[in-house]
Tab-separated table of C-alpha atoms in Angstrom:
chain	number	residue	atom	x	y	z
A	1	MET	CA	9.517	-59.606	33.547
A	2	TYR	CA	13.152	-58.531	33.699
A	3	GLY	CA	14.937	-55.703	35.494
A	4	GLY	CA	15.879	-54.583	38.961
A	5	ASN	CA	19.164	-53.851	40.740
A	6	ASN	CA	20.965	-56.826	42.246
A	7	GLN	CA	24.213	-58.752	42.315
A	8	PHE	CA	23.572	-61.059	39.352
A	9	ASP	CA	26.169	-60.705	36.549
A	10	GLY	CA	24.433	-61.416	33.246
A	11	ASN	CA	27.670	-61.686	31.260
A	12	ALA	CA	29.072	-64.162	33.760
A	13	ALA	CA	25.841	-66.137	33.736
A	14	PHE	CA	25.893	-66.720	30.010
A	15	SER	CA	29.649	-67.308	29.690
A	16	GLY	CA	30.051	-69.729	32.587
A	17	GLY	CA	31.598	-67.334	35.126
A	18	GLY	CA	30.684	-66.987	38.784
A	19	PHE	CA	30.977	-64.572	41.674
A	20	MET	CA	30.180	-64.112	45.345
A	21	PRO	CA	27.129	-61.872	45.933
A	22	SER	CA	27.237	-59.452	48.855
A	23	GLN	CA	25.523	-60.189	52.130
A	24	ALA	CA	21.754	-59.559	52.181
A	25	THR	CA	19.234	-59.324	54.977
A	26	GLN	CA	18.011	-62.676	56.265
A	27	THR	CA	14.320	-63.185	56.941
A	28	ALA	CA	12.359	-65.664	58.984
A	29	GLY	CA	10.181	-68.143	57.172
A	30	ASP	CA	6.945	-69.969	57.634
A	31	HIS	CA	7.873	-73.657	57.873
A	32	SER	CA	4.363	-75.153	57.973
A	33	PHE	CA	5.008	-76.953	54.705
A	34	SER	CA	4.609	-80.495	53.408
A	35	PRO	CA	6.617	-80.962	50.175
A	36	ALA	CA	4.911	-84.127	48.956
A	37	LYS	CA	1.452	-82.629	49.473
A	38	ASN	CA	2.158	-79.266	47.835
A	39	ARG	CA	4.050	-80.564	44.795
A	40	ASP	CA	1.046	-82.518	43.590
A	41	SER	CA	-1.139	-79.460	42.941
A	42	GLN	CA	0.030	-78.562	39.421
A	43	THR	CA	2.836	-78.525	36.892
A	44	LEU	CA	6.216	-76.890	37.440
A	45	ILE	CA	6.337	-73.346	35.984
A	46	PRO	CA	9.653	-71.657	35.024
A	47	LEU	CA	9.666	-68.083	36.369
A	48	THR	CA	11.862	-65.124	37.260
A	49	VAL	CA	11.982	-63.550	40.716
A	50	LYS	CA	10.476	-60.357	39.290
A	51	GLN	CA	7.431	-62.277	38.061
A	52	ILE	CA	7.018	-63.803	41.503
A	53	SER	CA	7.395	-60.431	43.258
A	54	GLU	CA	4.640	-59.009	41.049
A	55	ALA	CA	2.341	-62.026	41.389
A	56	PHE	CA	-1.226	-61.295	42.405
A	57	GLN	CA	-2.403	-63.084	45.548
A	58	SER	CA	-5.805	-64.245	44.364
A	59	SER	CA	-7.372	-64.924	47.766
A	60	ASP	CA	-6.732	-64.964	51.495
A	61	ASP	CA	-5.004	-68.312	50.929
A	62	LYS	CA	-1.286	-67.583	51.397
A	63	THR	CA	-0.375	-70.224	48.788
A	64	ASN	CA	-2.635	-68.988	45.986
A	65	PHE	CA	-0.903	-66.730	43.410
A	66	LEU	CA	-1.788	-65.578	39.902
A	67	ILE	CA	0.854	-64.909	37.244
A	68	ASP	CA	-0.258	-64.083	33.694
A	69	GLY	CA	-3.788	-65.047	34.759
A	70	VAL	CA	-2.744	-68.564	35.768
A	71	ASP	CA	-2.793	-70.102	39.249
A	72	VAL	CA	0.846	-70.750	40.164
A	73	ASN	CA	2.110	-72.931	43.013
A	74	ASN	CA	5.097	-75.031	41.940
A	75	VAL	CA	7.875	-73.026	40.294
A	76	LYS	CA	11.386	-73.389	38.896
A	77	LEU	CA	14.097	-70.736	39.356
A	78	VAL	CA	17.676	-70.576	38.136
A	79	GLY	CA	20.098	-68.117	39.703
A	80	ILE	CA	22.885	-67.455	42.174
A	81	LEU	CA	22.597	-68.901	45.675
A	82	CYS	CA	23.649	-66.573	48.491
A	83	ASN	CA	23.137	-65.971	52.224
A	84	LYS	CA	22.985	-69.684	52.950
A	85	MET	CA	22.222	-70.321	56.610
A	86	GLU	CA	22.006	-73.815	58.090
A	87	ARG	CA	19.811	-74.706	61.057
A	88	VAL	CA	18.867	-77.983	62.721
A	89	THR	CA	15.809	-78.782	60.589
A	90	ASP	CA	16.120	-76.466	57.596
A	91	VAL	CA	18.419	-74.361	55.445
A	92	SER	CA	17.548	-70.810	54.414
A	93	PHE	CA	19.101	-69.066	51.412
A	94	VAL	CA	18.465	-66.367	48.811
A	95	VAL	CA	18.270	-66.837	45.037
A	96	ASP	CA	19.371	-63.933	42.814
A	97	ASP	CA	18.430	-64.453	39.166
A	98	GLY	CA	19.217	-61.008	37.785
A	99	THR	CA	15.641	-59.747	38.096
A	100	GLY	CA	15.469	-59.726	41.888
A	101	ARG	CA	16.091	-61.754	45.034
A	102	LEU	CA	13.838	-64.311	46.702
A	103	ASP	CA	14.061	-65.872	50.169
A	104	CYS	CA	14.007	-69.674	50.030
A	105	PHE	CA	13.836	-72.451	52.621
A	106	ARG	CA	14.644	-76.157	52.347
A	107	TRP	CA	13.682	-78.775	54.938
A	108	VAL	CA	16.504	-81.181	55.864
A	109	ASN	CA	14.571	-83.870	57.728
A	110	GLU	CA	16.268	-86.734	55.869
A	111	ALA	CA	19.904	-87.561	55.150
A	112	VAL	CA	19.308	-87.113	51.416
A	113	ASP	CA	18.068	-83.549	52.043
A	114	THR	CA	21.185	-82.708	54.038
A	115	LYS	CA	23.409	-84.185	51.332
A	116	GLU	CA	21.648	-82.162	48.631
A	117	MET	CA	22.121	-78.881	50.513
A	118	GLU	CA	25.762	-79.661	51.305
A	119	ALA	CA	26.384	-79.824	47.551
A	120	VAL	CA	25.487	-76.142	47.038
A	121	THR	CA	27.407	-73.140	48.346
A	122	ASN	CA	27.231	-69.349	48.230
A	123	GLY	CA	28.061	-67.942	44.808
A	124	MET	CA	26.996	-71.099	42.976
A	125	TYR	CA	24.444	-71.170	40.163
A	126	VAL	CA	21.563	-73.404	41.212
A	127	ARG	CA	18.287	-74.766	39.892
A	128	VAL	CA	15.556	-74.573	42.514
A	129	HIS	CA	12.140	-76.237	42.431
A	130	GLY	CA	9.689	-75.225	45.126
A	131	HIS	CA	6.270	-74.121	46.286
A	132	LEU	CA	5.336	-70.440	46.611
A	133	LYS	CA	4.027	-69.140	49.920
A	134	GLY	CA	3.185	-65.767	51.409
A	135	PHE	CA	4.502	-64.833	54.858
A	136	HIS	CA	3.790	-61.448	56.492
A	137	GLY	CA	3.196	-59.907	53.076
A	138	LYS	CA	6.405	-61.332	51.590
A	139	LYS	CA	6.639	-64.055	48.984
A	140	GLN	CA	8.909	-66.994	49.767
A	141	LEU	CA	9.822	-70.286	48.159
A	142	MET	CA	9.632	-73.533	50.116
A	143	ALA	CA	12.149	-75.539	48.080
A	144	TYR	CA	11.964	-79.294	47.569
A	145	SER	CA	14.871	-79.573	45.120
A	146	VAL	CA	18.091	-77.516	45.040
A	147	ARG	CA	20.687	-78.685	42.535
A	148	PRO	CA	23.893	-77.113	41.175
A	149	VAL	CA	23.851	-75.949	37.563
A	150	ASP	CA	26.551	-78.032	35.886
A	151	ASP	CA	25.913	-76.769	32.343
A	152	TYR	CA	25.803	-72.979	31.977
A	153	ASN	CA	23.626	-73.312	28.870
A	154	GLU	CA	20.886	-74.128	31.358
A	155	ILE	CA	20.834	-70.484	32.507
A	156	ALA	CA	20.030	-69.146	29.040
A	157	TYR	CA	17.747	-72.098	28.455
A	158	HIS	CA	15.763	-71.364	31.616
A	159	PHE	CA	15.130	-67.766	30.569
A	160	ALA	CA	14.040	-68.992	27.129
A	161	GLN	CA	11.550	-71.249	28.904
A	162	VAL	CA	10.350	-68.317	31.005
A	163	ILE	CA	9.722	-66.220	27.885
A	164	TYR	CA	7.890	-69.057	26.159
A	165	VAL	CA	5.607	-69.816	29.116
A	166	HIS	CA	4.949	-66.114	29.768
A	167	THR	CA	3.989	-65.596	26.110
A	168	TYR	CA	1.869	-68.745	26.054
A	169	ASN	CA	-0.118	-67.879	29.185
A	170	SER	CA	-0.481	-64.194	28.276
A	171	SER	CA	-1.843	-65.150	24.868
A	172	LEU	CA	-4.215	-67.637	26.472
A	173	ARG	CA	-5.449	-64.943	28.854
A	174	LYS	CA	-6.085	-62.485	26.002
A	175	GLN	CA	-8.007	-65.110	24.049
A	176	HIS	CA	-10.081	-65.922	27.103
A	177	ASP	CA	-10.821	-62.259	27.837
A	178	SER	CA	-11.783	-61.417	24.257
A	179	SER	CA	-14.063	-64.433	23.884
A	180	SER	CA	-15.822	-64.301	27.252
A	181	MET	CA	-15.944	-60.551	27.970
A	182	PRO	CA	-17.549	-58.744	25.005
A	183	THR	CA	-19.175	-56.204	27.315
A	184	GLN	CA	-18.192	-54.461	30.517
A	185	VAL	CA	-17.623	-56.866	33.401
A	186	PRO	CA	-16.581	-56.522	37.040
A	187	SER	CA	-12.807	-56.294	37.602
A	188	SER	CA	-12.986	-59.461	39.723
A	189	ALA	CA	-13.547	-61.471	36.559
A	190	PHE	CA	-9.983	-60.706	35.494
A	191	ASN	CA	-8.725	-62.498	38.588
A	192	THR	CA	-10.306	-65.814	37.639
A	193	PRO	CA	-7.407	-68.235	37.146
A	194	LEU	CA	-6.967	-70.119	33.905
A	195	LYS	CA	-5.426	-73.511	33.394
A	196	GLY	CA	-2.266	-72.338	31.672
A	197	TYR	CA	0.917	-73.958	30.439
A	198	GLN	CA	1.238	-77.637	31.308
A	199	ALA	CA	4.505	-79.570	31.000
A	200	SER	CA	2.989	-82.589	29.280
A	201	ALA	CA	3.341	-84.525	26.071
A	202	SER	CA	0.642	-82.516	24.280
A	203	ASN	CA	2.072	-79.090	25.184
A	204	GLN	CA	5.796	-78.682	25.634
A	205	PHE	CA	8.368	-75.949	25.251
A	206	PRO	CA	9.928	-76.438	21.789
A	207	GLY	CA	13.452	-76.520	23.203
A	208	TYR	CA	12.763	-79.907	24.743
A	209	SER	CA	9.720	-80.996	22.817
A	210	MET	CA	8.582	-84.559	23.033
A	211	ASP	CA	10.160	-85.075	19.616
A	212	GLY	CA	13.487	-84.587	21.374
A	213	ILE	CA	12.714	-87.051	24.157
A	214	ARG	CA	13.398	-90.519	22.858
A	215	GLY	CA	14.400	-93.962	23.966
A	216	VAL	CA	14.481	-94.688	27.687
A	217	ASP	CA	13.706	-91.067	28.619
A	218	LYS	CA	10.410	-91.224	26.750
A	219	MET	CA	9.585	-94.670	28.132
A	220	VAL	CA	10.094	-93.432	31.686
A	221	LEU	CA	8.129	-90.200	31.171
A	222	ASP	CA	5.243	-92.017	29.465
A	223	PHE	CA	5.094	-94.503	32.343
A	224	LEU	CA	5.108	-91.772	35.018
A	225	GLN	CA	2.366	-89.856	33.171
A	226	GLN	CA	-0.067	-92.768	33.343
A	227	PRO	CA	-3.143	-91.847	35.450
A	228	SER	CA	-2.394	-94.691	37.873
A	229	CYS	CA	1.113	-93.292	38.507
A	230	LEU	CA	-0.034	-89.677	38.768
A	231	ALA	CA	-2.499	-90.777	41.460
A	232	LEU	CA	0.270	-92.187	43.665
A	233	GLU	CA	1.094	-89.645	46.376
A	234	LYS	CA	4.611	-91.040	46.884
A	235	GLY	CA	5.270	-91.496	43.175
A	236	VAL	CA	6.976	-94.491	41.548
A	237	HIS	CA	10.156	-96.119	42.874
A	238	ARG	CA	12.993	-96.365	40.367
A	239	ASN	CA	13.195	-100.127	40.976
A	240	GLU	CA	9.607	-100.453	39.787
A	241	LEU	CA	10.539	-98.597	36.602
A	242	VAL	CA	13.389	-101.070	36.069
A	243	GLN	CA	11.012	-103.986	36.592
A	244	GLN	CA	8.084	-102.662	34.558
A	245	LEU	CA	10.083	-101.298	31.626
A	246	GLN	CA	12.644	-104.134	31.547
A	247	VAL	CA	15.502	-101.655	31.205
A	248	PRO	CA	18.884	-101.840	33.007
A	249	SER	CA	19.048	-99.886	36.259
A	250	GLU	CA	21.846	-97.574	35.087
A	251	LYS	CA	19.811	-96.586	31.986
A	252	ILE	CA	16.778	-95.820	34.166
A	253	SER	CA	18.960	-93.704	36.469
A	254	GLU	CA	20.355	-91.740	33.521
A	255	ALA	CA	16.839	-91.140	32.181
A	256	LEU	CA	15.556	-90.002	35.577
A	257	ASP	CA	18.459	-87.564	35.990
A	258	SER	CA	17.867	-86.175	32.510
A	259	LEU	CA	14.116	-85.744	32.963
A	260	GLU	CA	14.554	-84.184	36.402
A	261	SER	CA	17.073	-81.662	35.050
A	262	GLU	CA	14.461	-80.593	32.475
A	263	GLY	CA	11.841	-80.093	35.182
A	264	LEU	CA	9.641	-82.867	33.771
A	265	ILE	CA	9.785	-85.054	36.896
A	266	TYR	CA	10.714	-84.595	40.563
A	267	THR	CA	11.573	-86.682	43.600
A	268	THR	CA	8.993	-87.076	46.382
A	269	ILE	CA	9.611	-88.757	49.753
A	270	ASP	CA	13.240	-89.649	48.974
A	271	GLU	CA	15.729	-89.745	46.095
A	272	PHE	CA	14.249	-92.986	44.722
A	273	HIS	CA	10.558	-92.072	44.237
A	274	TYR	CA	9.552	-89.953	41.232
A	275	LYS	CA	6.467	-88.222	39.861
A	276	SER	CA	5.767	-86.350	36.639
A	277	THR	CA	5.356	-82.575	36.925
A	278	GLY	CA	2.758	-82.608	34.159
A	279	ASN	CA	-0.811	-83.806	34.188
A	280	GLY	CA	-0.195	-86.422	31.521
């Protein structure tokens, strides 16, 4: 899960330092991507680049990957941004997380997208949420959220999440294999995806367990995890949260920022509509 030669400085990462990675080769991407459509498929999974590079492509579908026996689409990375290149409709960049490098692309069709990408620069630690795709045999990330890391504890915290989810899904896979495969079976059976870790109230990484989510944060998350809200393709507007929960707008905004930073919710068509990353 860890390893590889790259530019990431582990000591700097965990002490709050930064650096400018060297130039890397730029690659072309497949831009046939709809963020709102692809983000709805499943929960957000914290991963390393090495895990993604070793992911098994479970079918001819270039968006279907297996990691630890679980179908993975929407992922979260934390690392150094480098090789940023701006074009008319998109921005390409590379994320180096200390285990490898991954090519990423971010559409900038709206003003809010452009503003978000202007806030990140080469050498900056970033948190990236996106959808995995395969292109000419290479794995790439079609990003729908790229935010600066403003608390360096988040770097260590992300890797703790990665370890937890990896252990959880690996254990689940072993239990499944031992209970359903007492005799010899075809190797294809091992490629059957499981429903693994879900970022929901019933199953959460201990570091930000639901016991730690209180007050307005919990009210907002509970509301967004209602079946009626999960079914909304565009998500819920923050003004509706203010109206439905009878909470001041600034408190709702603080809760949304907090929940988004934890990877529990994400923005959809603009910076005002939100959906839960879990399945409620």
